[in-house]
Amino acid sequence: MIVTLTVNPSLDRTVELDHELRRGEVQRVVRDVEEPGGKGVNVTRALTASGVDSVAVLPGRADDPLVAAIRAAGVPVSTVPIAARLRSNITITEPGGVTTKLNEAGPELTAAEQSDLVAAVIEQSTDAAWLVLAGSLPPSLAPDFYVRLVREARAAGVTARVAVDTSGAPLAALLDSGEPIDLIKPNGEELAELAGSPDPDALEADPARVAEVAARLAPRGIRSSLVTLGAVGAVHVQGEHAWFAPAPRIVPRSTVGAGDSSLAGFLLALTEGEGPERALAQAVAHGAAAASLPGSAVPPRDLADASAITVTRIRGAVAPVVS
């Protein structure tokens, strides 16, 4: 079982255009889809589509449109009632995969609702293999909410490995805490922010440099990193070892949720007993398959063939780190 937590889920409306977005003009939409979203929700959707047991934990009343949409989609979900409504986001996709997102901030959660959410995660994670903490935090939550959750879960005896896919202040709080985290999944831009790099595009284009930067996170409690690099591919760093897998050529339709599908593919492979190299291949296959689908659709297993993905070891790029 893989448990995901999405503290700030969203009802995502994806609008697909047949030509570039022209600001200030009237344009016709060729496709319009509304789907439940949020990083953890997307990971659970992708895992479920590939036959892996997963449950998405999130705040929300039973009658909230987002919760209703998740249940209607057949996604296993565990919810914690809150007074506020959940947010909705708008995504505009253009030919070639160019994506523009308009995201609301998210609901206000009271202290009692936050505690109930932590308790729900602990309950669901009792026998889980992985606990995935994914996405942004609503403005009402402190940046160290994930730190609090990990500490309380471990104090309660939860032994699941922890994967985190977030950015900005929540990720910085985790690193500053030194709390051991089994896996983080930044993209190139998020890794550049952690490293203080002024040129994320240059970093993304250099997998060896990505591996070097990601390895520096080990002394801060990060045991491994899966760094997704869009059309370039992905890098996995574990201890002093690093691997790179280039992305296959595809016709991109939407990049929404591609990183979430990459994380799902990676965890799927690990739960099936694969080593880090083939897990990386599965991550890239899942991410590429998701990017070739419209909106925030997730690929089933048969569309994410990892057999053709080549993985190479990055040698001499990762300095020894303190365990």
mmCIF file of C-alpha atoms in Angstrom:
data_model
loop_
_atom_site.group_PDB
_atom_site.id
_atom_site.type_symbol
_atom_site.label_atom_id
_atom_site.label_comp_id
_atom_site.label_asym_id
_atom_site.label_seq_id
_atom_site.Cartn_x
_atom_site.Cartn_y
_atom_site.Cartn_z
ATOM 1 C CA MET A 1 0.000 0.000 0.000
ATOM 2 C CA ILE A 2 1.158 3.510 -0.855
ATOM 3 C CA VAL A 3 -0.506 6.362 1.032
ATOM 4 C CA THR A 4 -0.474 9.863 -0.419
ATOM 5 C CA LEU A 5 -1.301 13.105 1.346
ATOM 6 C CA THR A 6 -2.519 16.129 -0.580
ATOM 7 C CA VAL A 7 -3.085 18.984 1.851
ATOM 8 C CA ASN A 8 -4.069 21.414 -0.893
ATOM 9 C CA PRO A 9 -6.012 19.428 -3.531
ATOM 10 C CA SER A 10 -7.835 21.068 -6.394
ATOM 11 C CA LEU A 11 -10.561 20.555 -8.942
ATOM 12 C CA ASP A 12 -8.572 21.085 -12.132
ATOM 13 C CA ARG A 13 -10.181 22.417 -15.288
ATOM 14 C CA THR A 14 -7.931 21.965 -18.320
ATOM 15 C CA VAL A 15 -8.648 24.043 -21.432
ATOM 16 C CA GLU A 16 -6.918 22.882 -24.622
ATOM 17 C CA LEU A 17 -6.273 25.329 -27.472
ATOM 18 C CA ASP A 18 -5.421 24.476 -31.066
ATOM 19 C CA HIS A 19 -2.996 27.410 -31.407
ATOM 20 C CA GLU A 20 -0.938 29.698 -29.198
ATOM 21 C CA LEU A 21 -2.644 31.677 -26.456
ATOM 22 C CA ARG A 22 -3.283 35.255 -27.592
ATOM 23 C CA ARG A 23 -3.673 37.591 -24.646
ATOM 24 C CA GLY A 24 -6.613 39.983 -24.881
ATOM 25 C CA GLU A 25 -8.322 38.087 -27.711
ATOM 26 C CA VAL A 26 -11.299 35.726 -27.938
ATOM 27 C CA GLN A 27 -10.225 32.156 -28.703
ATOM 28 C CA ARG A 28 -12.127 28.933 -29.143
ATOM 29 C CA VAL A 29 -11.488 25.907 -26.969
ATOM 30 C CA VAL A 30 -11.024 22.537 -28.693
ATOM 31 C CA ARG A 31 -11.238 20.495 -25.500
ATOM 32 C CA ASP A 32 -12.350 21.208 -21.945
ATOM 33 C CA VAL A 33 -11.915 18.659 -19.132
ATOM 34 C CA GLU A 34 -12.516 18.898 -15.382
ATOM 35 C CA GLU A 35 -10.669 16.381 -13.225
ATOM 36 C CA PRO A 36 -9.695 16.003 -9.560
ATOM 37 C CA GLY A 37 -6.126 17.102 -9.018
ATOM 38 C CA GLY A 38 -3.333 17.809 -6.601
ATOM 39 C CA LYS A 39 0.049 16.082 -6.568
ATOM 40 C CA GLY A 40 -0.804 13.314 -4.125
ATOM 41 C CA VAL A 41 -4.169 12.690 -5.771
ATOM 42 C CA ASN A 42 -2.414 12.391 -9.138
ATOM 43 C CA VAL A 43 0.140 9.933 -7.717
ATOM 44 C CA THR A 44 -2.651 7.755 -6.329
ATOM 45 C CA ARG A 45 -4.529 7.986 -9.639
ATOM 46 C CA ALA A 46 -1.433 6.881 -11.561
ATOM 47 C CA LEU A 47 -0.642 4.066 -9.135
ATOM 48 C CA THR A 48 -4.225 2.809 -9.201
ATOM 49 C CA ALA A 49 -4.260 2.916 -13.009
ATOM 50 C CA SER A 50 -1.175 0.671 -12.947
ATOM 51 C CA GLY A 51 -2.659 -1.819 -10.505
ATOM 52 C CA VAL A 52 -0.915 -0.670 -7.306
ATOM 53 C CA ASP A 53 -2.865 -0.320 -4.062
ATOM 54 C CA SER A 54 -2.936 3.322 -3.001
ATOM 55 C CA VAL A 55 -5.166 5.682 -1.054
ATOM 56 C CA ALA A 56 -5.261 9.469 -1.226
ATOM 57 C CA VAL A 57 -5.697 11.313 2.077
ATOM 58 C CA LEU A 58 -6.970 14.881 1.854
ATOM 59 C CA PRO A 59 -9.106 17.470 3.621
ATOM 60 C CA GLY A 60 -12.638 18.083 2.384
ATOM 61 C CA ARG A 61 -16.308 17.537 3.122
ATOM 62 C CA ALA A 62 -18.091 14.587 1.554
ATOM 63 C CA ASP A 63 -20.264 16.969 -0.496
ATOM 64 C CA ASP A 64 -17.355 19.055 -1.782
ATOM 65 C CA PRO A 65 -17.307 18.932 -5.624
ATOM 66 C CA LEU A 66 -13.659 17.862 -5.597
ATOM 67 C CA VAL A 67 -14.254 14.963 -3.213
ATOM 68 C CA ALA A 68 -17.272 13.895 -5.252
ATOM 69 C CA ALA A 69 -15.171 13.998 -8.440
ATOM 70 C CA ILE A 70 -12.432 11.864 -6.862
ATOM 71 C CA ARG A 71 -14.922 9.239 -5.733
ATOM 72 C CA ALA A 72 -16.648 9.280 -9.140
ATOM 73 C CA ALA A 73 -13.284 8.629 -10.785
ATOM 74 C CA GLY A 74 -12.882 5.491 -8.690
ATOM 75 C CA VAL A 75 -9.853 6.785 -6.787
ATOM 76 C CA PRO A 76 -9.505 5.328 -3.261
ATOM 77 C CA VAL A 77 -9.747 8.296 -0.897
ATOM 78 C CA SER A 78 -9.863 9.070 2.816
ATOM 79 C CA THR A 79 -11.107 12.543 3.719
ATOM 80 C CA VAL A 80 -11.065 14.753 6.807
ATOM 81 C CA PRO A 81 -14.057 17.148 6.984
ATOM 82 C CA ILE A 82 -13.232 20.858 7.018
ATOM 83 C CA ALA A 83 -15.404 23.964 7.050
ATOM 84 C CA ALA A 84 -13.854 25.660 4.001
ATOM 85 C CA ARG A 85 -14.353 24.660 0.381
ATOM 86 C CA LEU A 86 -11.468 23.180 -1.582
ATOM 87 C CA ARG A 87 -9.844 25.183 -4.355
ATOM 88 C CA SER A 88 -10.241 24.966 -8.119
ATOM 89 C CA ASN A 89 -7.503 25.621 -10.701
ATOM 90 C CA ILE A 90 -7.459 26.408 -14.410
ATOM 91 C CA THR A 91 -4.841 25.050 -16.814
ATOM 92 C CA ILE A 92 -4.452 26.270 -20.407
ATOM 93 C CA THR A 93 -2.526 24.016 -22.784
ATOM 94 C CA GLU A 94 -1.236 25.060 -26.202
ATOM 95 C CA PRO A 95 0.084 22.978 -29.099
ATOM 96 C CA GLY A 96 3.512 21.581 -28.316
ATOM 97 C CA GLY A 97 2.727 21.148 -24.614
ATOM 98 C CA VAL A 98 3.092 24.785 -23.482
ATOM 99 C CA THR A 99 1.109 24.979 -20.240
ATOM 100 C CA THR A 100 -0.224 27.943 -18.260
ATOM 101 C CA LYS A 101 -1.681 27.361 -14.784
ATOM 102 C CA LEU A 102 -3.937 29.637 -12.715
ATOM 103 C CA ASN A 103 -3.986 28.264 -9.165
ATOM 104 C CA GLU A 104 -6.051 29.416 -6.198
ATOM 105 C CA ALA A 105 -4.328 29.655 -2.807
ATOM 106 C CA GLY A 106 -6.355 26.996 -1.004
ATOM 107 C CA PRO A 107 -8.610 26.628 2.052
ATOM 108 C CA GLU A 108 -8.143 27.821 5.620
ATOM 109 C CA LEU A 109 -7.616 24.867 7.975
ATOM 110 C CA THR A 110 -8.151 25.310 11.709
ATOM 111 C CA ALA A 111 -5.691 23.879 14.242
ATOM 112 C CA ALA A 112 -8.185 21.110 15.033
ATOM 113 C CA GLU A 113 -8.599 20.266 11.335
ATOM 114 C CA GLN A 114 -4.830 20.101 10.906
ATOM 115 C CA SER A 115 -4.535 17.703 13.846
ATOM 116 C CA ASP A 116 -7.335 15.551 12.420
ATOM 117 C CA LEU A 117 -5.495 15.419 9.087
ATOM 118 C CA VAL A 118 -2.280 14.258 10.767
ATOM 119 C CA ALA A 119 -4.227 11.593 12.670
ATOM 120 C CA ALA A 120 -5.870 10.366 9.444
ATOM 121 C CA VAL A 121 -2.494 10.022 7.722
ATOM 122 C CA ILE A 122 -1.088 8.046 10.657
ATOM 123 C CA GLU A 123 -4.107 5.729 10.668
ATOM 124 C CA GLN A 124 -3.885 5.027 6.940
ATOM 125 C CA SER A 125 -0.095 4.553 7.019
ATOM 126 C CA THR A 126 0.059 1.867 9.714
ATOM 127 C CA ASP A 127 0.917 -0.919 7.242
ATOM 128 C CA ALA A 128 1.982 1.190 4.266
ATOM 129 C CA ALA A 129 5.206 0.697 2.325
ATOM 130 C CA TRP A 130 5.431 4.382 1.366
ATOM 131 C CA LEU A 131 3.939 7.636 2.587
ATOM 132 C CA VAL A 132 3.988 10.347 -0.074
ATOM 133 C CA LEU A 133 3.663 13.987 1.032
ATOM 134 C CA ALA A 134 2.926 15.980 -2.073
ATOM 135 C CA GLY A 135 2.130 19.488 -3.167
ATOM 136 C CA SER A 136 1.898 22.973 -1.753
ATOM 137 C CA LEU A 137 0.458 23.942 1.616
ATOM 138 C CA PRO A 138 -2.545 26.260 2.049
ATOM 139 C CA PRO A 139 -1.641 29.691 3.495
ATOM 140 C CA SER A 140 -3.101 28.730 6.894
ATOM 141 C CA LEU A 141 -0.480 26.009 7.467
ATOM 142 C CA ALA A 142 3.015 26.677 8.786
ATOM 143 C CA PRO A 143 5.861 25.855 6.363
ATOM 144 C CA ASP A 144 7.051 23.115 8.732
ATOM 145 C CA PHE A 145 3.754 21.186 8.615
ATOM 146 C CA TYR A 146 5.385 18.284 6.768
ATOM 147 C CA VAL A 147 8.149 18.182 9.393
ATOM 148 C CA ARG A 148 5.514 17.968 12.130
ATOM 149 C CA LEU A 149 3.644 15.228 10.294
ATOM 150 C CA VAL A 150 6.742 13.084 9.722
ATOM 151 C CA ARG A 151 7.799 13.377 13.350
ATOM 152 C CA GLU A 152 4.341 12.537 14.702
ATOM 153 C CA ALA A 153 3.978 9.601 12.303
ATOM 154 C CA ARG A 154 7.311 8.134 13.329
ATOM 155 C CA ALA A 155 6.548 8.712 17.013
ATOM 156 C CA ALA A 156 3.323 6.761 16.464
ATOM 157 C CA GLY A 157 5.266 3.811 15.060
ATOM 158 C CA VAL A 158 4.714 4.361 11.325
ATOM 159 C CA THR A 159 7.572 2.623 9.499
ATOM 160 C CA ALA A 160 6.616 3.546 5.920
ATOM 161 C CA ARG A 161 9.337 5.119 3.845
ATOM 162 C CA VAL A 162 8.660 8.798 3.200
ATOM 163 C CA ALA A 163 8.696 10.491 -0.205
ATOM 164 C CA VAL A 164 8.199 14.241 -0.529
ATOM 165 C CA ASP A 165 7.274 16.234 -3.622
ATOM 166 C CA THR A 166 7.015 19.877 -2.664
ATOM 167 C CA SER A 167 8.990 23.089 -3.121
ATOM 168 C CA GLY A 168 9.697 26.501 -1.658
ATOM 169 C CA ALA A 169 9.302 27.039 2.079
ATOM 170 C CA PRO A 170 7.885 23.557 2.921
ATOM 171 C CA LEU A 171 10.855 21.826 1.263
ATOM 172 C CA ALA A 172 13.324 24.254 2.855
ATOM 173 C CA ALA A 173 11.772 23.547 6.266
ATOM 174 C CA LEU A 174 12.296 19.810 5.770
ATOM 175 C CA LEU A 175 15.931 20.313 4.827
ATOM 176 C CA ASP A 176 16.528 22.668 7.754
ATOM 177 C CA SER A 177 14.962 20.157 10.159
ATOM 178 C CA GLY A 178 17.428 17.392 9.289
ATOM 179 C CA GLU A 179 14.556 14.894 9.557
ATOM 180 C CA PRO A 180 15.505 11.799 7.507
ATOM 181 C CA ILE A 181 13.524 11.645 4.248
ATOM 182 C CA ASP A 182 13.823 8.602 1.996
ATOM 183 C CA LEU A 183 13.099 10.363 -1.306
ATOM 184 C CA ILE A 184 12.446 13.826 -2.655
ATOM 185 C CA LYS A 185 11.248 14.568 -6.183
ATOM 186 C CA PRO A 186 12.148 18.088 -7.254
ATOM 187 C CA ASN A 187 12.134 19.200 -10.862
ATOM 188 C CA GLY A 188 15.099 21.065 -12.337
ATOM 189 C CA GLU A 189 13.770 24.489 -11.391
ATOM 190 C CA GLU A 190 13.066 23.442 -7.806
ATOM 191 C CA LEU A 191 16.529 21.897 -7.459
ATOM 192 C CA ALA A 192 18.074 25.088 -8.831
ATOM 193 C CA GLU A 193 16.181 27.066 -6.190
ATOM 194 C CA LEU A 194 17.568 24.805 -3.446
ATOM 195 C CA ALA A 195 21.077 25.203 -4.829
ATOM 196 C CA GLY A 196 20.790 28.955 -5.281
ATOM 197 C CA SER A 197 21.463 28.562 -8.994
ATOM 198 C CA PRO A 198 20.526 31.637 -11.056
ATOM 199 C CA ASP A 199 20.099 29.601 -14.257
ATOM 200 C CA PRO A 200 17.740 26.617 -13.850
ATOM 201 C CA ASP A 201 17.713 25.973 -17.624
ATOM 202 C CA ALA A 202 21.488 25.450 -17.644
ATOM 203 C CA LEU A 203 21.223 23.109 -14.668
ATOM 204 C CA GLU A 204 18.426 21.099 -16.306
ATOM 205 C CA ALA A 205 20.545 20.608 -19.423
ATOM 206 C CA ASP A 206 23.448 19.098 -17.448
ATOM 207 C CA PRO A 207 22.514 15.778 -15.761
ATOM 208 C CA ALA A 208 25.983 15.402 -14.199
ATOM 209 C CA ARG A 209 25.629 18.805 -12.562
ATOM 210 C CA VAL A 210 22.119 17.876 -11.403
ATOM 211 C CA ALA A 211 23.530 14.753 -9.746
ATOM 212 C CA GLU A 212 26.263 16.745 -8.039
ATOM 213 C CA VAL A 213 23.799 19.289 -6.646
ATOM 214 C CA ALA A 214 21.313 16.627 -5.502
ATOM 215 C CA ALA A 215 24.070 14.672 -3.720
ATOM 216 C CA ARG A 216 24.772 17.687 -1.515
ATOM 217 C CA LEU A 217 21.359 17.209 0.101
ATOM 218 C CA ALA A 218 22.335 13.896 1.758
ATOM 219 C CA PRO A 219 23.967 15.487 4.829
ATOM 220 C CA ARG A 220 20.694 17.369 5.357
ATOM 221 C CA GLY A 221 18.696 14.158 5.771
ATOM 222 C CA ILE A 222 17.792 13.370 2.144
ATOM 223 C CA ARG A 223 18.581 9.719 1.431
ATOM 224 C CA SER A 224 17.789 9.823 -2.297
ATOM 225 C CA SER A 225 16.497 12.193 -4.972
ATOM 226 C CA LEU A 226 14.512 11.735 -8.167
ATOM 227 C CA VAL A 227 15.012 14.904 -10.213
ATOM 228 C CA THR A 228 12.678 15.208 -13.196
ATOM 229 C CA LEU A 229 14.026 17.310 -16.061
ATOM 230 C CA GLY A 230 11.086 17.522 -18.445
ATOM 231 C CA ALA A 231 11.979 16.625 -22.011
ATOM 232 C CA VAL A 232 15.596 16.015 -20.976
ATOM 233 C CA GLY A 233 14.737 13.016 -18.794
ATOM 234 C CA ALA A 234 15.448 12.383 -15.115
ATOM 235 C CA VAL A 235 18.300 11.822 -12.666
ATOM 236 C CA HIS A 236 18.250 9.573 -9.618
ATOM 237 C CA VAL A 237 20.794 10.038 -6.833
ATOM 238 C CA GLN A 238 21.194 7.558 -4.004
ATOM 239 C CA GLY A 239 24.144 7.963 -1.677
ATOM 240 C CA GLU A 240 27.267 8.331 -3.799
ATOM 241 C CA HIS A 241 25.632 6.761 -6.847
ATOM 242 C CA ALA A 242 23.730 8.522 -9.628
ATOM 243 C CA TRP A 243 21.968 7.527 -12.828
ATOM 244 C CA PHE A 244 20.516 9.394 -15.796
ATOM 245 C CA ALA A 245 17.714 8.328 -18.138
ATOM 246 C CA PRO A 246 16.870 10.449 -21.193
ATOM 247 C CA ALA A 247 13.220 10.949 -22.036
ATOM 248 C CA PRO A 248 11.880 9.288 -25.189
ATOM 249 C CA ARG A 249 10.690 11.468 -28.022
ATOM 250 C CA ILE A 250 6.965 12.070 -27.835
ATOM 251 C CA VAL A 251 4.370 14.474 -29.176
ATOM 252 C CA PRO A 252 3.543 16.411 -25.987
ATOM 253 C CA ARG A 253 -0.058 17.366 -25.312
ATOM 254 C CA SER A 254 0.031 18.465 -21.676
ATOM 255 C CA THR A 255 2.717 18.423 -18.994
ATOM 256 C CA VAL A 256 0.138 18.668 -16.192
ATOM 257 C CA GLY A 257 0.770 15.845 -13.725
ATOM 258 C CA ALA A 258 3.698 14.380 -15.685
ATOM 259 C CA GLY A 259 6.014 14.736 -12.695
ATOM 260 C CA ASP A 260 3.418 13.082 -10.464
ATOM 261 C CA SER A 261 3.212 10.147 -12.871
ATOM 262 C CA SER A 262 7.023 9.945 -12.840
ATOM 263 C CA LEU A 263 7.001 9.605 -9.059
ATOM 264 C CA ALA A 264 4.243 6.988 -9.293
ATOM 265 C CA GLY A 265 6.253 4.993 -11.836
ATOM 266 C CA PHE A 266 9.348 5.143 -9.651
ATOM 267 C CA LEU A 267 7.503 3.897 -6.558
ATOM 268 C CA LEU A 268 5.661 1.264 -8.601
ATOM 269 C CA ALA A 269 8.978 -0.233 -9.728
ATOM 270 C CA LEU A 270 10.438 -0.194 -6.216
ATOM 271 C CA THR A 271 7.392 -1.961 -4.764
ATOM 272 C CA GLU A 272 7.830 -4.646 -7.429
ATOM 273 C CA GLY A 273 11.397 -5.247 -6.282
ATOM 274 C CA GLU A 274 13.232 -3.383 -9.038
ATOM 275 C CA GLY A 275 16.558 -1.691 -8.337
ATOM 276 C CA PRO A 276 17.242 2.044 -8.673
ATOM 277 C CA GLU A 277 18.163 1.894 -12.370
ATOM 278 C CA ARG A 278 14.943 0.246 -13.544
ATOM 279 C CA ALA A 279 12.920 2.365 -11.135
ATOM 280 C CA LEU A 280 14.365 5.422 -12.866
ATOM 281 C CA ALA A 281 13.484 3.950 -16.258
ATOM 282 C CA GLN A 282 9.901 3.389 -15.118
ATOM 283 C CA ALA A 283 9.719 6.943 -13.801
ATOM 284 C CA VAL A 284 10.772 8.361 -17.167
ATOM 285 C CA ALA A 285 8.398 6.047 -19.049
ATOM 286 C CA HIS A 286 5.467 7.076 -16.863
ATOM 287 C CA GLY A 287 6.282 10.781 -17.115
ATOM 288 C CA ALA A 288 6.618 10.687 -20.903
ATOM 289 C CA ALA A 289 3.385 8.725 -21.262
ATOM 290 C CA ALA A 290 1.541 11.262 -19.108
ATOM 291 C CA ALA A 291 2.897 14.193 -21.141
ATOM 292 C CA SER A 292 1.577 12.586 -24.333
ATOM 293 C CA LEU A 293 -1.966 12.484 -22.913
ATOM 294 C CA PRO A 294 -4.428 15.399 -22.757
ATOM 295 C CA GLY A 295 -5.133 17.387 -19.603
ATOM 296 C CA SER A 296 -4.056 15.732 -16.373
ATOM 297 C CA ALA A 297 -4.797 12.193 -17.574
ATOM 298 C CA VAL A 298 -2.581 9.486 -16.077
ATOM 299 C CA PRO A 299 -1.239 6.557 -18.107
ATOM 300 C CA PRO A 300 -2.100 2.928 -17.405
ATOM 301 C CA ARG A 301 0.809 0.520 -17.127
ATOM 302 C CA ASP A 302 0.631 -0.640 -20.750
ATOM 303 C CA LEU A 303 1.268 2.907 -22.013
ATOM 304 C CA ALA A 304 4.376 3.343 -19.844
ATOM 305 C CA ASP A 305 6.829 0.818 -21.309
ATOM 306 C CA ALA A 306 10.170 1.151 -19.544
ATOM 307 C CA SER A 307 11.930 -1.544 -21.577
ATOM 308 C CA ALA A 308 13.106 0.950 -24.194
ATOM 309 C CA ILE A 309 14.440 3.476 -21.661
ATOM 310 C CA THR A 310 18.242 3.489 -21.445
ATOM 311 C CA VAL A 311 19.780 4.235 -18.056
ATOM 312 C CA THR A 312 23.431 5.227 -17.671
ATOM 313 C CA ARG A 313 25.486 5.632 -14.530
ATOM 314 C CA ILE A 314 26.868 9.109 -13.921
ATOM 315 C CA ARG A 315 30.484 8.589 -12.935
ATOM 316 C CA GLY A 316 32.735 11.039 -11.155
ATOM 317 C CA ALA A 317 29.971 13.580 -10.737
ATOM 318 C CA VAL A 318 28.833 12.807 -7.216
ATOM 319 C CA ALA A 319 31.164 13.756 -4.377
ATOM 320 C CA PRO A 320 31.296 11.556 -1.268
ATOM 321 C CA VAL A 321 28.653 12.585 1.240
ATOM 322 C CA VAL A 322 28.148 12.109 4.942
ATOM 323 C CA SER A 323 25.500 9.495 5.784
#
